[in-house]
PDB file of C-alpha atoms in Angstrom:
ATOM      1  CA  MET A 538      63.064 174.844  72.329  1.00 63.00           C
ATOM      2  CA  GLU A 539      63.544 178.655  72.104  1.00 86.00           C
ATOM      3  CA  PRO A 540      66.860 179.902  70.685  1.00 96.00           C
ATOM      4  CA  LEU A 541      69.697 181.138  72.717  1.00 98.00           C
ATOM      5  CA  ILE A 542      71.799 184.190  72.177  1.00 98.00           C
ATOM      6  CA  VAL A 543      75.260 184.076  73.606  1.00 98.00           C
ATOM      7  CA  ILE A 544      77.544 187.112  73.461  1.00 97.00           C
ATOM      8  CA  PRO A 545      81.614 186.018  73.775  1.00 96.00           C
ATOM      9  CA  ALA A 546      83.207 188.433  75.865  1.00 94.00           C
ATOM     10  CA  ARG A 547      87.248 188.473  76.244  1.00 91.00           C
ATOM     11  CA  TYR A 548      88.733 190.875  78.173  1.00 91.00           C
ATOM     12  CA  SER A 549      92.583 190.342  76.957  1.00 82.00           C
ATOM     13  CA  SER A 550      91.601 191.173  73.071  1.00 76.00           C
ATOM     14  CA  THR A 551      95.135 191.465  71.503  1.00 73.00           C
ATOM     15  CA  ARG A 552      94.200 194.743  69.507  1.00 76.00           C
ATOM     16  CA  PHE A 553      92.151 196.366  71.938  1.00 86.00           C
ATOM     17  CA  PRO A 554      92.712 195.040  75.615  1.00 88.00           C
ATOM     18  CA  GLY A 555      89.751 195.615  77.576  1.00 92.00           C
ATOM     19  CA  LYS A 556      87.562 195.965  74.918  1.00 93.00           C
ATOM     20  CA  PRO A 557      84.081 194.546  76.181  1.00 94.00           C
ATOM     21  CA  LEU A 558      84.315 197.354  78.861  1.00 96.00           C
ATOM     22  CA  ALA A 559      85.348 200.183  76.696  1.00 94.00           C
ATOM     23  CA  GLU A 560      82.811 203.162  77.085  1.00 95.00           C
ATOM     24  CA  ILE A 561      81.010 204.191  74.277  1.00 95.00           C
ATOM     25  CA  ALA A 562      78.855 207.284  74.713  1.00 93.00           C
ATOM     26  CA  GLY A 563      78.469 206.660  78.458  1.00 94.00           C
ATOM     27  CA  LYS A 564      77.757 202.830  78.128  1.00 96.00           C
ATOM     28  CA  THR A 565      80.049 199.834  77.932  1.00 97.00           C
ATOM     29  CA  LEU A 566      80.549 198.085  74.417  1.00 96.00           C
ATOM     30  CA  LEU A 567      79.193 194.857  76.104  1.00 97.00           C
ATOM     31  CA  ARG A 568      76.178 196.686  77.341  1.00 97.00           C
ATOM     32  CA  ARG A 569      75.526 198.269  74.272  1.00 97.00           C
ATOM     33  CA  VAL A 570      75.473 194.845  72.657  1.00 97.00           C
ATOM     34  CA  TRP A 571      73.433 193.135  75.193  1.00 97.00           C
ATOM     35  CA  GLU A 572      70.709 195.992  75.162  1.00 97.00           C
ATOM     36  CA  GLN A 573      70.141 195.175  71.305  1.00 96.00           C
ATOM     37  CA  CYS A 574      70.039 191.494  71.884  1.00 97.00           C
ATOM     38  CA  ALA A 575      67.548 191.748  74.753  1.00 97.00           C
ATOM     39  CA  PRO A 576      64.147 192.545  72.821  1.00 97.00           C
ATOM     40  CA  VAL A 577      64.715 189.837  70.441  1.00 97.00           C
ATOM     41  CA  LEU A 578      64.108 186.761  72.891  1.00 97.00           C
ATOM     42  CA  GLY A 579      63.747 188.490  75.933  1.00 97.00           C
ATOM     43  CA  ALA A 580      66.632 189.184  78.725  1.00 97.00           C
ATOM     44  CA  GLU A 581      66.768 185.628  80.160  1.00 96.00           C
ATOM     45  CA  ARG A 582      67.544 184.041  76.817  1.00 97.00           C
ATOM     46  CA  VAL A 583      70.631 186.331  76.225  1.00 98.00           C
ATOM     47  CA  VAL A 584      73.874 185.028  78.015  1.00 98.00           C
ATOM     48  CA  VAL A 585      77.350 186.560  78.131  1.00 98.00           C
ATOM     49  CA  ALA A 586      80.035 183.863  78.105  1.00 97.00           C
ATOM     50  CA  THR A 587      83.309 185.358  79.649  1.00 96.00           C
ATOM     51  CA  ASP A 588      86.518 184.338  81.264  1.00 93.00           C
ATOM     52  CA  ASP A 589      87.024 187.395  83.176  1.00 94.00           C
ATOM     53  CA  GLU A 590      85.982 188.598  86.649  1.00 95.00           C
ATOM     54  CA  ARG A 591      85.756 192.252  85.490  1.00 96.00           C
ATOM     55  CA  ILE A 592      83.221 191.370  83.049  1.00 97.00           C
ATOM     56  CA  LEU A 593      81.326 189.098  85.381  1.00 96.00           C
ATOM     57  CA  GLU A 594      80.981 191.818  87.863  1.00 97.00           C
ATOM     58  CA  HIS A 595      79.670 194.269  85.060  1.00 97.00           C
ATOM     59  CA  CYS A 596      77.140 191.525  84.405  1.00 97.00           C
ATOM     60  CA  VAL A 597      76.109 191.479  87.862  1.00 97.00           C
ATOM     61  CA  GLU A 598      75.823 195.101  87.965  1.00 97.00           C
ATOM     62  CA  TYR A 599      73.645 195.578  84.961  1.00 97.00           C
ATOM     63  CA  GLY A 600      71.376 192.377  85.426  1.00 97.00           C
ATOM     64  CA  MET A 601      72.947 190.718  82.543  1.00 98.00           C
ATOM     65  CA  ARG A 602      73.019 186.484  82.655  1.00 98.00           C
ATOM     66  CA  TYR A 603      76.642 185.053  82.271  1.00 97.00           C
ATOM     67  CA  VAL A 604      78.400 181.851  82.309  1.00 97.00           C
ATOM     68  CA  LEU A 605      82.139 181.327  82.919  1.00 95.00           C
ATOM     69  CA  THR A 606      84.235 179.865  80.274  1.00 94.00           C
ATOM     70  CA  PRO A 607      87.970 178.913  80.296  1.00 92.00           C
ATOM     71  CA  SER A 608      90.436 181.902  79.061  1.00 89.00           C
ATOM     72  CA  ALA A 609      91.929 179.425  76.706  1.00 89.00           C
ATOM     73  CA  CYS A 610      89.171 179.681  74.361  1.00 93.00           C
ATOM     74  CA  ALA A 611      90.902 180.617  70.985  1.00 93.00           C
ATOM     75  CA  THR A 612      87.913 182.349  69.518  1.00 95.00           C
ATOM     76  CA  GLY A 613      84.432 183.665  70.244  1.00 93.00           C
ATOM     77  CA  THR A 614      82.718 180.503  69.006  1.00 96.00           C
ATOM     78  CA  ASP A 615      85.165 178.278  70.828  1.00 96.00           C
ATOM     79  CA  ARG A 616      83.877 180.171  74.025  1.00 95.00           C
ATOM     80  CA  LEU A 617      80.146 179.731  73.025  1.00 96.00           C
ATOM     81  CA  ALA A 618      80.805 176.014  72.197  1.00 96.00           C
ATOM     82  CA  VAL A 619      82.118 175.553  75.865  1.00 95.00           C
ATOM     83  CA  ALA A 620      79.179 177.570  77.060  1.00 95.00           C
ATOM     84  CA  ALA A 621      76.695 175.304  75.266  1.00 96.00           C
ATOM     85  CA  ASN A 622      77.711 172.450  77.482  1.00 94.00           C
ATOM     86  CA  LYS A 623      75.957 174.280  80.415  1.00 93.00           C
ATOM     87  CA  LEU A 624      73.185 175.621  78.380  1.00 95.00           C
ATOM     88  CA  GLU A 625      70.947 173.300  76.503  1.00 94.00           C
ATOM     89  CA  SER A 626      69.102 174.856  73.162  1.00 96.00           C
ATOM     90  CA  ASP A 627      68.657 173.336  69.961  1.00 95.00           C
ATOM     91  CA  LEU A 628      69.843 176.597  68.172  1.00 97.00           C
ATOM     92  CA  TYR A 629      72.533 178.866  69.544  1.00 98.00           C
ATOM     93  CA  ILE A 630      73.025 182.450  68.025  1.00 98.00           C
ATOM     94  CA  ASN A 631      76.334 183.894  68.514  1.00 97.00           C
ATOM     95  CA  VAL A 632      76.129 187.600  68.416  1.00 97.00           C
ATOM     96  CA  GLN A 633      80.003 189.054  68.803  1.00 92.00           C
ATOM     97  CA  GLY A 634      80.374 191.356  71.526  1.00 90.00           C
ATOM     98  CA  ASP A 635      81.986 193.958  69.457  1.00 90.00           C
ATOM     99  CA  GLU A 636      78.635 194.672  67.521  1.00 90.00           C
ATOM    100  CA  PRO A 637      77.100 197.797  69.481  1.00 94.00           C
ATOM    101  CA  LEU A 638      74.979 199.006  66.408  1.00 93.00           C
ATOM    102  CA  VAL A 639      73.746 195.340  65.725  1.00 94.00           C
ATOM    103  CA  ASP A 640      69.995 195.613  64.792  1.00 95.00           C
ATOM    104  CA  PRO A 641      67.502 193.430  66.594  1.00 96.00           C
ATOM    105  CA  LYS A 642      65.741 192.995  63.392  1.00 97.00           C
ATOM    106  CA  ASP A 643      68.773 191.573  61.737  1.00 97.00           C
ATOM    107  CA  ILE A 644      69.276 189.226  64.627  1.00 97.00           C
ATOM    108  CA  GLU A 645      65.604 188.024  64.069  1.00 97.00           C
ATOM    109  CA  LYS A 646      66.416 187.382  60.197  1.00 97.00           C
ATOM    110  CA  VAL A 647      69.207 185.054  61.271  1.00 98.00           C
ATOM    111  CA  ILE A 648      67.000 183.242  63.572  1.00 98.00           C
ATOM    112  CA  CYS A 649      64.373 182.715  60.815  1.00 97.00           C
ATOM    113  CA  ALA A 650      66.874 181.861  58.246  1.00 97.00           C
ATOM    114  CA  ALA A 651      68.454 179.094  60.654  1.00 97.00           C
ATOM    115  CA  LYS A 652      64.952 177.669  61.469  1.00 95.00           C
ATOM    116  CA  GLU A 653      64.187 177.393  57.934  1.00 95.00           C
ATOM    117  CA  ALA A 654      67.253 175.396  57.348  1.00 93.00           C
ATOM    118  CA  PRO A 655      67.872 173.306  60.311  1.00 92.00           C
ATOM    119  CA  GLY A 656      71.211 171.794  60.882  1.00 92.00           C
ATOM    120  CA  GLU A 657      72.912 174.431  58.604  1.00 95.00           C
ATOM    121  CA  VAL A 658      75.484 177.136  59.754  1.00 98.00           C
ATOM    122  CA  VAL A 659      74.212 180.584  59.313  1.00 98.00           C
ATOM    123  CA  ASN A 660      76.059 184.142  59.042  1.00 98.00           C
ATOM    124  CA  ALA A 661      74.926 187.624  58.454  1.00 97.00           C
ATOM    125  CA  TYR A 662      76.857 190.138  55.632  1.00 97.00           C
ATOM    126  CA  CYS A 663      75.840 193.251  54.196  1.00 96.00           C
ATOM    127  CA  VAL A 664      77.227 195.526  51.290  1.00 97.00           C
ATOM    128  CA  ILE A 665      80.444 197.569  51.580  1.00 96.00           C
ATOM    129  CA  ASP A 666      79.283 200.876  50.388  1.00 95.00           C
ATOM    130  CA  ASN A 667      83.046 202.465  50.172  1.00 95.00           C
ATOM    131  CA  GLU A 668      86.565 201.842  49.246  1.00 97.00           C
ATOM    132  CA  ASP A 669      87.718 202.686  52.760  1.00 95.00           C
ATOM    133  CA  ASP A 670      86.162 199.746  54.352  1.00 94.00           C
ATOM    134  CA  TYR A 671      86.884 197.431  51.262  1.00 97.00           C
ATOM    135  CA  LEU A 672      90.562 198.222  52.097  1.00 97.00           C
ATOM    136  CA  ARG A 673      90.510 198.219  55.811  1.00 94.00           C
ATOM    137  CA  ARG A 674      92.238 194.947  57.074  1.00 94.00           C
ATOM    138  CA  THR A 675      90.032 194.769  60.195  1.00 90.00           C
ATOM    139  CA  ILE A 676      86.768 194.022  58.056  1.00 94.00           C
ATOM    140  CA  PRO A 677      86.368 190.284  56.745  1.00 96.00           C
ATOM    141  CA  LYS A 678      85.061 190.538  53.281  1.00 98.00           C
ATOM    142  CA  VAL A 679      82.591 187.874  51.970  1.00 98.00           C
ATOM    143  CA  VAL A 680      82.527 186.149  48.527  1.00 98.00           C
ATOM    144  CA  MET A 681      79.256 183.860  47.942  1.00 98.00           C
ATOM    145  CA  ARG A 682      77.917 181.436  45.209  1.00 98.00           C
ATOM    146  CA  PRO A 683      74.898 182.789  43.484  1.00 96.00           C
ATOM    147  CA  ASP A 684      72.634 180.646  45.916  1.00 96.00           C
ATOM    148  CA  GLY A 685      73.969 182.488  49.129  1.00 96.00           C
ATOM    149  CA  ARG A 686      76.558 179.810  50.094  1.00 97.00           C
ATOM    150  CA  LEU A 687      79.817 181.181  51.237  1.00 98.00           C
ATOM    151  CA  LEU A 688      82.715 180.441  48.972  1.00 98.00           C
ATOM    152  CA  TYR A 689      85.586 182.230  51.262  1.00 98.00           C
ATOM    153  CA  MET A 690      86.006 184.983  53.410  1.00 98.00           C
ATOM    154  CA  SER A 691      89.008 187.198  53.665  1.00 98.00           C
ATOM    155  CA  ARG A 692      90.660 190.358  55.316  1.00 97.00           C
ATOM    156  CA  ALA A 693      92.206 190.994  51.980  1.00 97.00           C
ATOM    157  CA  PRO A 694      89.954 193.094  49.644  1.00 97.00           C
ATOM    158  CA  ILE A 695      88.104 190.629  47.692  1.00 98.00           C
ATOM    159  CA  PRO A 696      86.742 190.118  44.888  1.00 98.00           C
ATOM    160  CA  GLY A 697      89.595 191.966  43.550  1.00 96.00           C
ATOM    161  CA  GLU A 698      89.269 193.824  40.088  1.00 95.00           C
ATOM    162  CA  LYS A 699      92.583 193.185  38.197  1.00 94.00           C
ATOM    163  CA  GLY A 700      93.338 196.909  38.007  1.00 94.00           C
ATOM    164  CA  GLY A 701      93.052 197.373  41.632  1.00 91.00           C
ATOM    165  CA  MET A 702      89.602 199.193  41.538  1.00 95.00           C
ATOM    166  CA  PHE A 703      86.848 199.072  44.172  1.00 97.00           C
ATOM    167  CA  VAL A 704      83.915 197.518  42.123  1.00 97.00           C
ATOM    168  CA  LYS A 705      81.797 195.792  44.561  1.00 97.00           C
ATOM    169  CA  ALA A 706      82.204 193.889  47.632  1.00 98.00           C
ATOM    170  CA  TRP A 707      80.254 192.479  51.063  1.00 98.00           C
ATOM    171  CA  LYS A 708      81.531 192.442  54.627  1.00 96.00           C
ATOM    172  CA  GLN A 709      80.832 189.812  57.592  1.00 96.00           C
ATOM    173  CA  VAL A 710      78.358 190.932  60.173  1.00 95.00           C
ATOM    174  CA  CYS A 711      79.052 188.995  63.308  1.00 94.00           C
ATOM    175  CA  ILE A 712      75.497 187.340  64.010  1.00 97.00           C
ATOM    176  CA  TYR A 713      75.670 183.554  63.591  1.00 98.00           C
ATOM    177  CA  ALA A 714      73.418 180.520  64.278  1.00 98.00           C
ATOM    178  CA  PHE A 715      74.877 177.033  64.916  1.00 98.00           C
ATOM    179  CA  PRO A 716      73.078 173.851  65.688  1.00 97.00           C
ATOM    180  CA  PRO A 717      74.579 172.153  68.656  1.00 97.00           C
ATOM    181  CA  ILE A 718      76.263 169.451  66.217  1.00 97.00           C
ATOM    182  CA  ALA A 719      78.354 171.830  64.269  1.00 97.00           C
ATOM    183  CA  LEU A 720      79.596 173.547  67.479  1.00 97.00           C
ATOM    184  CA  ARG A 721      80.551 170.080  68.795  1.00 97.00           C
ATOM    185  CA  ASP A 722      82.729 169.586  65.364  1.00 97.00           C
ATOM    186  CA  PHE A 723      83.938 173.237  65.727  1.00 97.00           C
ATOM    187  CA  SER A 724      85.024 172.486  69.276  1.00 96.00           C
ATOM    188  CA  ALA A 725      86.514 168.924  68.617  1.00 96.00           C
ATOM    189  CA  HIS A 726      89.022 170.199  65.919  1.00 96.00           C
ATOM    190  CA  GLY A 727      90.968 171.282  68.903  1.00 92.00           C
ATOM    191  CA  GLU A 728      92.805 174.207  67.292  1.00 94.00           C
ATOM    192  CA  LYS A 729      92.382 176.876  64.741  1.00 97.00           C
ATOM    193  CA  SER A 730      92.141 175.523  61.123  1.00 98.00           C
ATOM    194  CA  GLU A 731      94.834 176.333  58.756  1.00 98.00           C
ATOM    195  CA  LEU A 732      92.962 179.053  56.791  1.00 98.00           C
ATOM    196  CA  GLU A 733      91.122 180.454  59.876  1.00 98.00           C
ATOM    197  CA  ALA A 734      94.757 180.758  61.680  1.00 98.00           C
ATOM    198  CA  ILE A 735      95.950 182.823  58.606  1.00 98.00           C
ATOM    199  CA  GLU A 736      93.116 184.968  58.060  1.00 98.00           C
ATOM    200  CA  ASP A 737      91.662 185.010  61.907  1.00 96.00           C
ATOM    201  CA  ILE A 738      88.233 184.413  60.610  1.00 97.00           C
ATOM    202  CA  GLU A 739      86.686 181.808  62.561  1.00 97.00           C
ATOM    203  CA  ILE A 740      83.740 180.839  60.187  1.00 98.00           C
ATOM    204  CA  LEU A 741      86.460 179.455  57.995  1.00 98.00           C
ATOM    205  CA  ARG A 742      86.918 176.518  60.492  1.00 98.00           C
ATOM    206  CA  PHE A 743      83.535 175.535  59.551  1.00 98.00           C
ATOM    207  CA  VAL A 744      84.184 175.706  55.667  1.00 98.00           C
ATOM    208  CA  GLU A 745      87.408 173.691  56.175  1.00 98.00           C
ATOM    209  CA  LEU A 746      85.562 171.112  58.377  1.00 97.00           C
ATOM    210  CA  GLY A 747      83.139 170.696  55.157  1.00 97.00           C
ATOM    211  CA  TYR A 748      80.098 172.918  56.326  1.00 96.00           C
ATOM    212  CA  GLU A 749      78.101 174.711  53.931  1.00 96.00           C
ATOM    213  CA  VAL A 750      77.650 178.283  55.412  1.00 98.00           C
ATOM    214  CA  LYS A 751      74.289 180.105  54.504  1.00 98.00           C
ATOM    215  CA  MET A 752      74.767 183.998  54.124  1.00 98.00           C
ATOM    216  CA  VAL A 753      71.925 186.007  55.129  1.00 98.00           C
ATOM    217  CA  PRO A 754      71.748 189.677  54.060  1.00 97.00           C
ATOM    218  CA  VAL A 755      71.064 192.094  56.571  1.00 96.00           C
ATOM    219  CA  GLY A 756      71.151 195.936  56.809  1.00 92.00           C
ATOM    220  CA  MET A 757      73.959 198.285  56.981  1.00 87.00           C
ATOM    221  CA  SER A 758      74.249 199.711  60.690  1.00 81.00           C
ATOM    222  CA  SER A 759      76.847 197.492  61.550  1.00 80.00           C
ATOM    223  CA  ILE A 760      80.307 198.699  62.762  1.00 86.00           C
ATOM    224  CA  ALA A 761      82.480 196.131  64.551  1.00 86.00           C
ATOM    225  CA  VAL A 762      84.810 197.602  67.182  1.00 91.00           C
ATOM    226  CA  ASP A 763      88.139 196.172  66.768  1.00 85.00           C
ATOM    227  CA  THR A 764      90.384 199.118  67.483  1.00 88.00           C
ATOM    228  CA  PRO A 765      89.867 202.313  69.603  1.00 89.00           C
ATOM    229  CA  GLU A 766      89.395 204.377  66.442  1.00 90.00           C
ATOM    230  CA  ASP A 767      86.311 202.138  65.933  1.00 91.00           C
ATOM    231  CA  VAL A 768      84.988 203.515  68.996  1.00 93.00           C
ATOM    232  CA  ARG A 769      84.981 206.946  67.739  1.00 93.00           C
ATOM    233  CA  ARG A 770      83.335 205.753  64.454  1.00 91.00           C
ATOM    234  CA  VAL A 771      80.469 204.318  66.377  1.00 94.00           C
ATOM    235  CA  GLU A 772      80.119 207.416  68.679  1.00 93.00           C
ATOM    236  CA  ARG A 773      79.657 209.538  65.598  1.00 94.00           C
ATOM    237  CA  VAL A 774      76.972 207.333  64.362  1.00 92.00           C
ATOM    238  CA  LEU A 775      75.152 207.684  67.604  1.00 91.00           C
ATOM    239  CA  ALA A 776      75.491 211.411  67.804  1.00 89.00           C
ATOM    240  CA  GLY A 777      74.202 211.553  64.223  1.00 85.00           C
ATOM    241  CA  ARG A 778      71.040 209.734  65.479  1.00 77.00           C
ATOM    242  CA  LEU A 779      70.513 212.156  68.476  1.00 64.00           C
ATOM    243  CA  VAL A 780      70.751 215.045  66.030  1.00 49.00           C
ATOM    244  CA  LYS A 781      67.985 213.369  63.772  1.00 46.00           C
TER     245      LYS A 781
END
């Protein structure tokens, strides 16, 4: 069975209400994410999971497949888990709806890694190349074992040099791969786990449930949109590509 890409899209974002429909250089954030996902498996294997009629109408307007989910879903992965009850697959790829610059090749890389390690949770990451991103609280930082397994993820600047200097760091890229059993365990927990709730990083629930998370290196094109300022950052990148 082919993998299925699911894009969770919640209108009532705490930090940025209406974020999926925010315009970025003439297209909505959600549409930009969908257009990056569609070439990977084909448009029929990409589904938007949402609880909002405005997003549903947007999907209909632009021919994006969708599934309705409850508004009470605590995270994008909870929303995906609900969608998985309606959409059968043996591998679910979660591309967060705030990644407008996600590279289709990076999605393919995560899918390949998941197929090589059936039954495992997979997440993408890339290098942080500047101190501003290292200190930015909206960016989850990744710490791994030498074999690429996740040790911890935090919005704090980690790994932390004792003098406070930025030495080396990595950030999460919100492309995930989940086998069905992992999604069921995640959802069955019923609430955010303790560290997940503190950090507001949903992948930590899998860690706290005892899952190993395989981290896969991808390119540095990602800019997650968490605030209106991030929209302007993405627009500057897009404008630079047009100039080239």
